[in-house]
Amino acid sequence: MTASAIEVRGLHKHYGQHEVLKGIDFHVDAGQVVCVIGPSGSGKSTLLRCVNRLEEPSAGEILIEGVDICDRRTDLDEMRSRIGMVFQQFNLFPHLSVLKNLTLAQRSVRGRAKEEAVEVARQNLAKVGLSEKESAYPAHLSGGQQQRVAIARALSMNPDMMLFDEPTSALDPELVGDVLAVMKELAREGMTMMVVTHEMGFAREVGDKLVFMDDGIVVEEGRPAEVLSHPQHERTRSFLSKVL
Amino acid sequence: MGVTRRQRALLVQTTLYVVLAAAVVALALVADWPVIRENFWNSGGIGWADGNWGDLITIGMVNTVKYTAIAFAGGLALGLVLALMRLSPVAPYRWLATAYVEFFRGLPALVVMIFMSTGLPIAFGWTPPGGTVGAGLIGLIMVAGAYMAETLRAGIQAVPKGQTEAARSLGMRPGATTVKVVLPQAFRIVIPPLTNEFVLLIKDTALLFLLGAAANERELTSVAKDFLTSGPSAGTATSLIQAALLYLAITLPLTQLVAWLERRQRKAVR
């Protein structure tokens, strides 16, 4: 039996007295696109950020391709280099050109030679449709362009899976489409993706599984079309009625 | 009542200008110009070029700039180490750095400088490298490092947390993240305050005068002080006025530069 790409078991997370995640069991299989939805404060971003341990889990297990990332013997940096992450606020490095944004970690983490790193970077820039921007600085790009560069930056590490933390929430509405198009293309190529999002259309179209979270627990999960059209729980119904 | 508010404002403004003009005229009339020139702007009967300027510039000003550069570079290196220690996950490092910063920020630089140049040799029979000037500079570096540590720490903390998260999520190690992502951005943020620190150091090098130095090691204030009692303008305060002008020739452009950098930064943030 091959391990899930992401396997979360009994995950708890609390900040002081405040419990954000109250026992999450969750998994993403290789090649799957799993979308996580829920009201703000439901813990969905915290769950995503626990997967590469940007947040330290309080209790529970997180296995990435069968490897426990909370184990002290696990090389966390090596694991992270195989898990691409895209942030709501893009988090491009503002002091570096687009090309340098894409080559920095390749060279520092993967130890790639400059020529190789640049070639990988250019391939990924082409993929997100921004080849002509390689010498621009992030401040000169629109939000949508910045997010596509951020996706290209993550892809340049040749990750096994990608985490998206509300990738379109900080974008002007007319720029959302370009970013979603890139993500759809990735899904079509078979990339394993975990996407925290409010884009129900995206979830329905490309998602293999939809997970609805509320108040720190997984309320309901299933085929996106199923969950969106026939939600089983009252909380899911009430949330969907507000966003759809 | 024909006085409008506008007329009243005009009246007040005119009065203010008249008072100012009267004060200036009175001062000019009362001042004893020959005495002022005699004491504060006296070339000693020889040409200015042959007088004080030579030593003031080629020895004093050159050494002042050199000492400032040394103290700044040393203070920056020390400050960077202290700032990183203050932000270290290892608690004892934080305690040490905090104690150091609080201790040396609370002392007059002069006390530390005298301690390094005089106190240490008395206590241990050991003189820091570079003689008296070297010892004084080390004292200056120790104090400047404490101030710059706080500036750098603020700069590092001003870099958004998302930057570290992005770098770490790509698998970059903490050290590489600091050096390649955080510090380049932090330095950009602290360029204006660091330039200010540089201006402060220029003035602090004058404290070296109190420690004494060989003739060609003197900084600007020492050279000016010696010209109070020797050279063509001896017996007048002329050399101090000259030194003041030379200090301003260095500091004014720098303070203008800081103002410009701050304006530019405010624009860039938008």
Short mmCIF file of C-alpha atoms in Angstrom, two decimals:
data_model
loop_
_atom_site.label_atom_id
_atom_site.label_comp_id
_atom_site.label_asym_id
_atom_site.label_seq_id
_atom_site.Cartn_x
_atom_site.Cartn_y
_atom_site.Cartn_z
CA MET A 1 0.00 0.00 0.00
CA THR A 2 1.40 3.38 -0.93
CA ALA A 3 1.16 6.13 1.63
CA SER A 4 -1.06 9.16 1.14
CA ALA A 5 0.68 12.31 -0.01
CA ILE A 6 -0.64 14.05 3.08
CA GLU A 7 -2.04 12.17 6.05
CA VAL A 8 -3.23 14.08 9.10
CA ARG A 9 -4.29 12.16 12.20
CA GLY A 10 -5.89 13.56 15.34
CA LEU A 11 -4.44 17.02 14.77
CA HIS A 12 -4.94 19.55 17.55
CA LYS A 13 -3.67 23.09 17.62
CA HIS A 14 -4.21 25.65 20.34
CA TYR A 15 -2.85 29.07 21.07
CA GLY A 16 -2.88 29.35 24.85
CA GLN A 17 -6.46 28.61 25.88
CA HIS A 18 -7.85 29.07 22.40
CA GLU A 19 -8.29 25.82 20.52
CA VAL A 20 -8.16 26.32 16.75
CA LEU A 21 -8.04 22.71 15.58
CA LYS A 22 -9.97 20.15 17.59
CA GLY A 23 -8.87 16.80 16.27
CA ILE A 24 -8.57 16.73 12.49
CA ASP A 25 -8.32 13.55 10.44
CA PHE A 26 -7.64 14.31 6.84
CA HIS A 27 -5.76 12.96 3.88
CA VAL A 28 -4.78 13.86 0.36
CA ASP A 29 -3.82 11.09 -2.04
CA ALA A 30 -1.11 11.50 -4.63
CA GLY A 31 -2.46 13.30 -7.68
CA GLN A 32 -5.57 14.49 -5.88
CA VAL A 33 -6.79 18.05 -5.71
CA VAL A 34 -8.39 18.65 -2.32
CA CYS A 35 -10.13 21.94 -1.61
CA VAL A 36 -10.75 23.07 1.94
CA ILE A 37 -13.54 25.56 2.51
CA GLY A 38 -15.13 27.08 5.57
CA PRO A 39 -15.86 30.37 7.29
CA SER A 40 -12.95 32.52 8.43
CA GLY A 41 -11.65 31.38 11.78
CA SER A 42 -12.66 27.80 11.04
CA GLY A 43 -9.02 26.68 11.21
CA LYS A 44 -8.57 25.81 7.52
CA SER A 45 -5.47 27.97 7.04
CA THR A 46 -4.01 26.70 10.30
CA LEU A 47 -4.52 23.13 9.09
CA LEU A 48 -2.73 23.93 5.83
CA ARG A 49 0.12 25.65 7.65
CA CYS A 50 0.54 22.66 9.96
CA VAL A 51 1.13 20.42 6.95
CA ASN A 52 4.59 21.94 6.37
CA ARG A 53 4.95 22.88 10.03
CA LEU A 54 4.87 26.63 9.59
CA GLU A 55 2.54 26.15 12.53
CA GLU A 56 3.65 23.74 15.21
CA PRO A 57 0.92 21.15 15.88
CA SER A 58 -0.05 20.85 19.54
CA ALA A 59 -0.94 17.19 19.20
CA GLY A 60 -1.48 14.62 16.49
CA GLU A 61 0.46 13.24 13.56
CA ILE A 62 1.24 14.59 10.12
CA LEU A 63 2.71 12.22 7.59
CA ILE A 64 4.04 13.44 4.27
CA GLU A 65 4.44 10.52 1.89
CA GLY A 66 4.56 8.34 4.98
CA VAL A 67 7.21 10.39 6.79
CA ASP A 68 6.29 11.96 10.12
CA ILE A 69 7.29 15.61 9.76
CA CYS A 70 7.04 16.18 13.51
CA ASP A 71 9.66 13.53 14.16
CA ARG A 72 12.91 15.06 15.39
CA ARG A 73 14.90 12.83 13.04
CA THR A 74 13.06 14.13 9.98
CA ASP A 75 14.94 16.78 8.04
CA LEU A 76 12.19 19.39 8.02
CA ASP A 77 13.93 21.65 5.49
CA GLU A 78 14.33 18.75 3.07
CA MET A 79 10.64 17.87 3.47
CA ARG A 80 9.58 21.48 2.95
CA SER A 81 11.60 21.72 -0.24
CA ARG A 82 9.31 19.01 -1.65
CA ILE A 83 6.12 20.79 -0.53
CA GLY A 84 5.44 23.93 -2.56
CA MET A 85 3.53 26.64 -0.77
CA VAL A 86 1.62 29.61 -2.13
CA PHE A 87 0.51 32.35 0.25
CA GLN A 88 -2.45 34.68 0.25
CA GLN A 89 -0.07 37.68 0.33
CA PHE A 90 2.29 36.19 -2.33
CA ASN A 91 5.37 36.84 -0.15
CA LEU A 92 7.71 37.35 -3.08
CA PHE A 93 11.16 38.61 -2.10
CA PRO A 94 10.89 42.33 -2.91
CA HIS A 95 14.64 42.92 -3.07
CA LEU A 96 15.15 40.34 -5.82
CA SER A 97 14.14 40.29 -9.47
CA VAL A 98 11.54 37.77 -10.59
CA LEU A 99 14.24 35.47 -11.95
CA LYS A 100 16.25 35.66 -8.70
CA ASN A 101 13.07 34.94 -6.74
CA LEU A 102 12.85 31.70 -8.67
CA THR A 103 16.52 30.71 -8.52
CA LEU A 104 17.38 31.60 -4.90
CA ALA A 105 16.08 28.44 -3.23
CA GLN A 106 16.99 26.24 -6.18
CA ARG A 107 20.61 27.20 -5.70
CA SER A 108 20.65 27.45 -1.90
CA VAL A 109 18.56 24.34 -1.17
CA ARG A 110 18.85 22.14 -4.26
CA GLY A 111 22.44 23.19 -4.88
CA ARG A 112 21.74 23.62 -8.58
CA ALA A 113 24.28 25.37 -10.78
CA LYS A 114 23.29 28.83 -11.91
CA GLU A 115 22.62 27.84 -15.52
CA GLU A 116 20.40 24.97 -14.50
CA ALA A 117 18.49 27.06 -11.97
CA VAL A 118 17.91 29.80 -14.54
CA GLU A 119 16.67 27.28 -17.09
CA VAL A 120 14.22 25.71 -14.62
CA ALA A 121 13.07 29.18 -13.61
CA ARG A 122 12.46 30.21 -17.23
CA GLN A 123 10.45 27.05 -17.91
CA ASN A 124 8.21 27.77 -14.96
CA LEU A 125 7.84 31.44 -15.81
CA ALA A 126 6.75 30.39 -19.29
CA LYS A 127 4.26 28.03 -17.72
CA VAL A 128 2.59 30.84 -15.75
CA GLY A 129 2.77 33.11 -18.80
CA LEU A 130 5.23 35.65 -17.43
CA SER A 131 8.41 35.01 -19.40
CA GLU A 132 8.72 38.68 -20.31
CA LYS A 133 8.80 39.70 -16.63
CA GLU A 134 11.93 37.85 -15.55
CA SER A 135 13.97 40.98 -14.84
CA ALA A 136 11.09 42.93 -13.24
CA TYR A 137 10.87 43.45 -9.50
CA PRO A 138 7.79 42.26 -7.58
CA ALA A 139 6.68 45.83 -6.78
CA HIS A 140 6.19 46.45 -10.51
CA LEU A 141 3.84 43.52 -10.99
CA SER A 142 0.10 43.36 -10.46
CA GLY A 143 -1.22 41.14 -7.68
CA GLY A 144 -2.21 38.46 -10.14
CA GLN A 145 1.22 38.51 -11.75
CA GLN A 146 2.91 38.36 -8.35
CA GLN A 147 0.85 35.33 -7.38
CA ARG A 148 1.70 33.58 -10.64
CA VAL A 149 5.39 34.29 -9.99
CA ALA A 150 4.93 32.87 -6.48
CA ILE A 151 3.46 29.70 -8.00
CA ALA A 152 6.38 29.51 -10.45
CA ARG A 153 8.80 30.00 -7.56
CA ALA A 154 7.29 27.04 -5.69
CA LEU A 155 7.24 24.91 -8.86
CA SER A 156 10.91 25.61 -9.52
CA MET A 157 11.75 23.36 -6.59
CA ASN A 158 10.03 20.48 -8.43
CA PRO A 159 7.78 19.78 -5.46
CA ASP A 160 5.79 16.57 -5.04
CA MET A 161 2.77 18.55 -3.90
CA MET A 162 1.51 22.10 -3.60
CA LEU A 163 -0.25 23.88 -0.77
CA PHE A 164 -2.35 26.94 -1.59
CA ASP A 165 -3.43 29.25 1.23
CA GLU A 166 -6.30 31.35 -0.15
CA PRO A 167 -4.25 32.15 -3.26
CA THR A 168 -6.84 34.47 -4.82
CA SER A 169 -8.27 36.17 -1.73
CA ALA A 170 -5.96 39.20 -1.92
CA LEU A 171 -6.55 39.76 -5.64
CA ASP A 172 -8.76 42.18 -7.48
CA PRO A 173 -11.65 40.20 -8.99
CA GLU A 174 -10.49 40.68 -12.58
CA LEU A 175 -7.08 39.14 -11.76
CA VAL A 176 -8.42 35.98 -10.11
CA GLY A 177 -9.03 34.18 -13.39
CA ASP A 178 -5.38 34.17 -14.50
CA VAL A 179 -4.24 32.61 -11.24
CA LEU A 180 -7.01 30.01 -11.27
CA ALA A 181 -6.14 29.14 -14.88
CA VAL A 182 -2.56 28.36 -13.82
CA MET A 183 -3.84 26.24 -10.94
CA LYS A 184 -6.24 24.35 -13.21
CA GLU A 185 -3.38 23.61 -15.60
CA LEU A 186 -1.35 22.27 -12.67
CA ALA A 187 -4.24 20.06 -11.59
CA ARG A 188 -4.61 18.77 -15.12
CA GLU A 189 -0.94 17.76 -15.12
CA GLY A 190 -1.61 15.63 -12.06
CA MET A 191 -0.05 17.76 -9.35
CA THR A 192 -1.10 16.86 -5.82
CA MET A 193 -2.78 19.95 -4.43
CA MET A 194 -4.30 21.08 -1.17
CA VAL A 195 -6.16 24.32 -1.69
CA VAL A 196 -7.73 26.49 0.99
CA THR A 197 -10.09 28.66 -1.00
CA HIS A 198 -13.35 30.51 -1.32
CA GLU A 199 -13.53 29.76 -5.05
CA MET A 200 -16.41 27.29 -5.16
CA GLY A 201 -16.33 27.23 -8.96
CA PHE A 202 -12.71 26.09 -8.90
CA ALA A 203 -13.48 23.47 -6.25
CA ARG A 204 -16.38 22.11 -8.26
CA GLU A 205 -14.49 22.07 -11.54
CA VAL A 206 -11.09 20.65 -10.62
CA GLY A 207 -11.43 19.35 -7.06
CA ASP A 208 -11.40 15.62 -6.40
CA LYS A 209 -12.52 16.17 -2.86
CA LEU A 210 -14.07 19.03 -0.96
CA VAL A 211 -13.61 19.41 2.78
CA PHE A 212 -15.83 21.73 4.77
CA MET A 213 -14.40 22.92 8.08
CA ASP A 214 -16.07 24.87 10.83
CA ASP A 215 -14.94 25.73 14.32
CA GLY A 216 -11.83 23.55 14.24
CA ILE A 217 -13.33 20.33 12.95
CA VAL A 218 -14.03 18.71 9.59
CA VAL A 219 -17.79 18.88 9.34
CA GLU A 220 -18.21 17.18 6.02
CA GLU A 221 -16.20 15.95 3.06
CA GLY A 222 -16.88 14.31 -0.26
CA ARG A 223 -17.03 14.83 -4.00
CA PRO A 224 -17.23 18.59 -4.58
CA ALA A 225 -20.37 18.45 -6.71
CA GLU A 226 -22.00 16.25 -4.08
CA VAL A 227 -21.11 18.45 -1.11
CA LEU A 228 -21.99 21.66 -2.90
CA SER A 229 -25.31 20.42 -4.22
CA HIS A 230 -26.40 18.14 -1.40
CA PRO A 231 -24.74 19.18 1.82
CA GLN A 232 -25.51 16.70 4.59
CA HIS A 233 -24.99 18.98 7.58
CA GLU A 234 -26.88 22.05 8.66
CA ARG A 235 -23.62 24.04 9.17
CA THR A 236 -22.49 23.24 5.64
CA ARG A 237 -25.87 24.26 4.24
CA SER A 238 -25.86 27.50 6.17
CA PHE A 239 -22.31 28.35 5.02
CA LEU A 240 -22.98 27.50 1.38
CA SER A 241 -26.17 29.51 1.34
CA LYS A 242 -24.14 32.55 2.27
CA VAL A 243 -21.34 32.14 -0.26
CA LEU A 244 -23.06 30.64 -3.30
CA MET B 1 -14.52 98.66 13.58
CA GLY B 2 -12.86 98.44 10.21
CA VAL B 3 -10.20 95.83 11.10
CA THR B 4 -10.93 92.48 9.49
CA ARG B 5 -9.38 89.26 10.63
CA ARG B 6 -7.12 89.29 7.61
CA GLN B 7 -5.85 92.77 8.33
CA ARG B 8 -5.11 91.78 11.90
CA ALA B 9 -3.11 88.75 10.77
CA LEU B 10 -1.15 90.96 8.42
CA LEU B 11 -0.45 93.41 11.24
CA VAL B 12 0.82 90.66 13.54
CA GLN B 13 3.06 89.29 10.81
CA THR B 14 4.50 92.70 9.99
CA THR B 15 5.21 93.33 13.68
CA LEU B 16 7.08 90.04 13.94
CA TYR B 17 9.29 90.94 10.97
CA VAL B 18 9.94 94.45 12.30
CA VAL B 19 11.00 93.10 15.70
CA LEU B 20 13.34 90.60 14.05
CA ALA B 21 14.89 93.26 11.82
CA ALA B 22 15.35 95.60 14.79
CA ALA B 23 17.10 92.86 16.76
CA VAL B 24 19.47 92.10 13.88
CA VAL B 25 20.29 95.77 13.36
CA ALA B 26 20.85 96.31 17.09
CA LEU B 27 23.14 93.29 17.26
CA ALA B 28 25.15 94.49 14.26
CA LEU B 29 25.52 97.95 15.77
CA VAL B 30 26.40 96.76 19.26
CA ALA B 31 28.82 94.05 18.11
CA ASP B 32 32.47 94.99 18.19
CA TRP B 33 33.40 93.72 14.73
CA PRO B 34 37.17 94.26 14.99
CA VAL B 35 37.27 92.30 18.25
CA ILE B 36 35.21 89.50 16.74
CA ARG B 37 37.46 89.31 13.70
CA GLU B 38 40.54 89.48 15.90
CA ASN B 39 39.39 86.54 18.05
CA PHE B 40 37.37 84.31 15.79
CA TRP B 41 38.65 84.86 12.26
CA ASN B 42 42.32 85.72 12.59
CA SER B 43 44.77 84.46 10.00
CA GLY B 44 47.72 85.68 12.04
CA GLY B 45 48.89 88.02 9.34
CA ILE B 46 49.90 85.22 6.94
CA GLY B 47 47.87 83.83 4.05
CA TRP B 48 45.02 81.45 4.97
CA ALA B 49 46.53 78.67 2.92
CA ASP B 50 49.75 78.76 4.92
CA GLY B 51 47.93 78.94 8.22
CA ASN B 52 45.82 76.42 10.09
CA TRP B 53 43.89 74.91 7.20
CA GLY B 54 46.76 72.66 6.12
CA ASP B 55 47.03 70.65 9.32
CA LEU B 56 43.31 70.96 10.09
CA ILE B 57 42.45 69.28 6.82
CA THR B 58 45.35 66.92 6.03
CA ILE B 59 45.75 65.67 9.59
CA GLY B 60 42.61 66.52 11.57
CA MET B 61 39.83 66.05 9.07
CA VAL B 62 41.45 63.06 7.36
CA ASN B 63 41.92 61.29 10.72
CA THR B 64 38.40 62.17 11.85
CA VAL B 65 36.96 60.56 8.73
CA LYS B 66 39.29 57.58 9.09
CA TYR B 67 38.46 57.03 12.77
CA THR B 68 34.75 57.44 12.10
CA ALA B 69 34.91 54.85 9.33
CA ILE B 70 36.75 52.40 11.59
CA ALA B 71 34.36 52.95 14.50
CA PHE B 72 31.34 52.64 12.19
CA ALA B 73 32.54 49.43 10.55
CA GLY B 74 33.45 47.93 13.91
CA GLY B 75 30.22 49.08 15.54
CA LEU B 76 28.17 47.72 12.64
CA ALA B 77 29.81 44.30 12.82
CA LEU B 78 29.40 44.16 16.60
CA GLY B 79 25.87 45.53 16.37
CA LEU B 80 24.89 42.87 13.82
CA VAL B 81 26.18 40.07 16.05
CA LEU B 82 24.33 41.56 19.05
CA ALA B 83 21.11 42.07 17.07
CA LEU B 84 21.14 38.46 15.86
CA MET B 85 21.86 37.32 19.42
CA ARG B 86 18.90 39.34 20.71
CA LEU B 87 16.65 37.58 18.21
CA SER B 88 18.18 34.15 18.79
CA PRO B 89 15.97 31.24 19.82
CA VAL B 90 18.66 30.40 22.41
CA ALA B 91 17.65 32.29 25.55
CA PRO B 92 21.12 32.82 27.09
CA TYR B 93 22.23 34.57 23.89
CA ARG B 94 19.27 36.91 24.20
CA TRP B 95 20.09 37.63 27.85
CA LEU B 96 23.75 38.30 27.10
CA ALA B 97 23.01 40.64 24.23
CA THR B 98 20.30 42.48 26.17
CA ALA B 99 22.61 42.92 29.14
CA TYR B 100 25.38 44.20 26.88
CA VAL B 101 23.14 46.67 25.07
CA GLU B 102 21.56 48.01 28.26
CA PHE B 103 24.95 48.29 29.97
CA PHE B 104 26.79 50.17 27.24
CA ARG B 105 23.88 52.38 26.21
CA GLY B 106 23.69 53.53 29.79
CA LEU B 107 27.31 54.70 29.99
CA PRO B 108 28.97 57.82 28.61
CA ALA B 109 31.17 56.77 25.68
CA LEU B 110 33.99 58.71 27.28
CA VAL B 111 34.03 56.48 30.37
CA VAL B 112 34.40 53.38 28.21
CA MET B 113 37.10 55.03 26.10
CA ILE B 114 39.15 56.09 29.12
CA PHE B 115 38.68 52.64 30.61
CA MET B 116 40.05 50.98 27.47
CA SER B 117 43.02 53.36 27.11
CA THR B 118 43.95 53.89 30.75
CA GLY B 119 42.01 51.54 33.00
CA LEU B 120 43.02 48.33 31.24
CA PRO B 121 46.76 49.11 31.13
CA ILE B 122 46.71 50.03 34.83
CA ALA B 123 44.82 46.90 35.82
CA PHE B 124 46.45 44.28 33.61
CA GLY B 125 49.51 45.96 32.16
CA TRP B 126 47.92 45.29 28.75
CA THR B 127 47.30 47.94 26.14
CA PRO B 128 44.81 47.30 23.35
CA PRO B 129 46.30 47.39 19.83
CA GLY B 130 46.76 50.75 18.15
CA GLY B 131 47.99 52.62 21.19
CA THR B 132 45.84 55.28 22.82
CA VAL B 133 43.87 56.03 19.68
CA GLY B 134 43.27 52.33 19.05
CA ALA B 135 42.09 51.84 22.62
CA GLY B 136 39.78 54.85 22.37
CA LEU B 137 38.36 53.57 19.08
CA ILE B 138 37.69 50.16 20.61
CA GLY B 139 35.78 51.92 23.39
CA LEU B 140 33.84 53.86 20.79
CA ILE B 141 33.07 50.65 18.87
CA MET B 142 31.83 48.96 22.04
CA VAL B 143 29.33 51.75 22.68
CA ALA B 144 28.36 52.28 19.02
CA GLY B 145 27.78 48.53 18.69
CA ALA B 146 25.18 48.69 21.45
CA TYR B 147 23.26 51.46 19.70
CA MET B 148 23.50 49.91 16.26
CA ALA B 149 22.34 46.56 17.66
CA GLU B 150 19.02 48.17 18.58
CA THR B 151 18.71 49.85 15.18
CA LEU B 152 19.46 46.61 13.35
CA ARG B 153 17.11 44.61 15.55
CA ALA B 154 14.30 47.02 14.75
CA GLY B 155 15.15 46.71 11.04
CA ILE B 156 15.17 42.92 11.13
CA GLN B 157 11.86 42.86 12.96
CA ALA B 158 10.37 45.26 10.43
CA VAL B 159 10.80 42.67 7.67
CA PRO B 160 7.37 41.00 7.32
CA LYS B 161 7.08 37.54 8.84
CA GLY B 162 5.78 36.24 5.51
CA GLN B 163 9.26 36.71 4.05
CA THR B 164 10.76 34.24 6.52
CA GLU B 165 7.83 31.88 6.01
CA ALA B 166 8.22 31.97 2.23
CA ALA B 167 11.94 31.22 2.46
CA ARG B 168 11.48 28.44 5.03
CA SER B 169 8.62 26.91 3.05
CA LEU B 170 11.01 26.59 0.11
CA GLY B 171 13.29 24.56 2.38
CA MET B 172 15.85 27.26 3.04
CA ARG B 173 17.71 26.84 6.33
CA PRO B 174 17.40 29.49 9.06
CA GLY B 175 20.90 30.84 8.37
CA ALA B 176 20.39 31.13 4.61
CA THR B 177 16.99 32.73 5.21
CA THR B 178 18.55 35.37 7.46
CA VAL B 179 21.48 36.13 5.17
CA LYS B 180 19.74 36.04 1.79
CA VAL B 181 16.19 37.15 2.54
CA VAL B 182 15.88 38.99 5.86
CA LEU B 183 19.12 40.97 6.21
CA PRO B 184 19.16 42.51 2.72
CA GLN B 185 15.69 43.90 3.39
CA ALA B 186 16.52 44.91 6.96
CA PHE B 187 19.58 46.87 5.85
CA ARG B 188 17.53 48.81 3.36
CA ILE B 189 15.14 49.78 6.14
CA VAL B 190 17.91 50.92 8.49
CA ILE B 191 20.03 52.93 6.05
CA PRO B 192 18.62 56.28 7.27
CA PRO B 193 19.04 55.57 11.01
CA LEU B 194 22.49 54.08 10.36
CA THR B 195 23.56 57.20 8.49
CA ASN B 196 22.42 59.16 11.53
CA GLU B 197 24.57 56.89 13.65
CA PHE B 198 27.49 57.73 11.37
CA VAL B 199 26.96 61.46 11.95
CA LEU B 200 26.86 60.89 15.72
CA LEU B 201 30.12 58.94 15.47
CA ILE B 202 31.83 61.75 13.57
CA LYS B 203 31.14 63.99 16.53
CA ASP B 204 32.05 61.32 19.09
CA THR B 205 35.54 60.95 17.60
CA ALA B 206 36.22 64.39 19.11
CA LEU B 207 36.30 62.59 22.47
CA LEU B 208 39.58 61.02 21.37
CA PHE B 209 41.12 64.44 22.03
CA LEU B 210 40.80 63.81 25.76
CA LEU B 211 42.91 60.66 25.52
CA GLY B 212 45.80 62.38 23.75
CA ALA B 213 47.49 61.28 20.54
CA ALA B 214 50.74 61.65 18.60
CA ALA B 215 50.93 64.73 16.37
CA ASN B 216 49.97 62.99 13.13
CA GLU B 217 47.31 60.81 14.80
CA ARG B 218 45.27 63.77 16.05
CA GLU B 219 41.68 64.10 14.91
CA LEU B 220 40.11 67.43 14.00
CA THR B 221 39.24 68.70 17.48
CA SER B 222 42.74 67.93 18.79
CA VAL B 223 44.39 69.78 15.92
CA ALA B 224 42.09 72.77 16.46
CA LYS B 225 42.76 72.71 20.20
CA ASP B 226 46.53 72.76 19.61
CA PHE B 227 46.18 75.77 17.31
CA LEU B 228 44.65 77.71 20.20
CA THR B 229 48.11 78.01 21.68
CA SER B 230 50.40 77.61 18.68
CA GLY B 231 50.59 78.65 15.03
CA PRO B 232 49.63 81.94 13.41
CA SER B 233 46.23 82.32 15.12
CA ALA B 234 47.47 81.38 18.60
CA GLY B 235 45.67 83.21 21.35
CA THR B 236 42.43 83.41 19.34
CA ALA B 237 39.51 81.03 18.87
CA THR B 238 39.93 81.04 15.10
CA SER B 239 40.98 77.38 14.82
CA LEU B 240 37.81 76.23 16.60
CA ILE B 241 35.66 78.16 14.14
CA GLN B 242 37.60 76.56 11.31
CA ALA B 243 37.16 73.09 12.82
CA ALA B 244 33.46 73.76 13.23
CA LEU B 245 33.19 74.63 9.53
CA LEU B 246 35.04 71.45 8.59
CA TYR B 247 32.77 69.32 10.78
CA LEU B 248 29.74 70.90 9.14
CA ALA B 249 31.25 70.27 5.71
CA ILE B 250 31.03 66.54 6.51
CA THR B 251 27.89 66.35 8.63
CA LEU B 252 25.52 68.67 6.75
CA PRO B 253 25.63 66.72 3.46
CA LEU B 254 25.09 63.52 5.44
CA THR B 255 22.08 64.83 7.36
CA GLN B 256 20.65 66.06 4.05
CA LEU B 257 21.29 62.60 2.63
CA VAL B 258 19.39 61.04 5.53
CA ALA B 259 16.46 63.38 4.96
CA TRP B 260 16.46 62.49 1.26
CA LEU B 261 16.67 58.75 1.97
CA GLU B 262 13.77 58.99 4.39
CA ARG B 263 11.65 60.89 1.90
CA ARG B 264 12.43 58.32 -0.78
CA GLN B 265 11.64 55.45 1.55
CA ARG B 266 8.30 56.96 2.52
CA LYS B 267 7.46 57.19 -1.16
CA ALA B 268 8.59 53.63 -1.87
CA VAL B 269 6.37 52.21 0.88
CA ARG B 270 3.27 53.60 -0.78
#
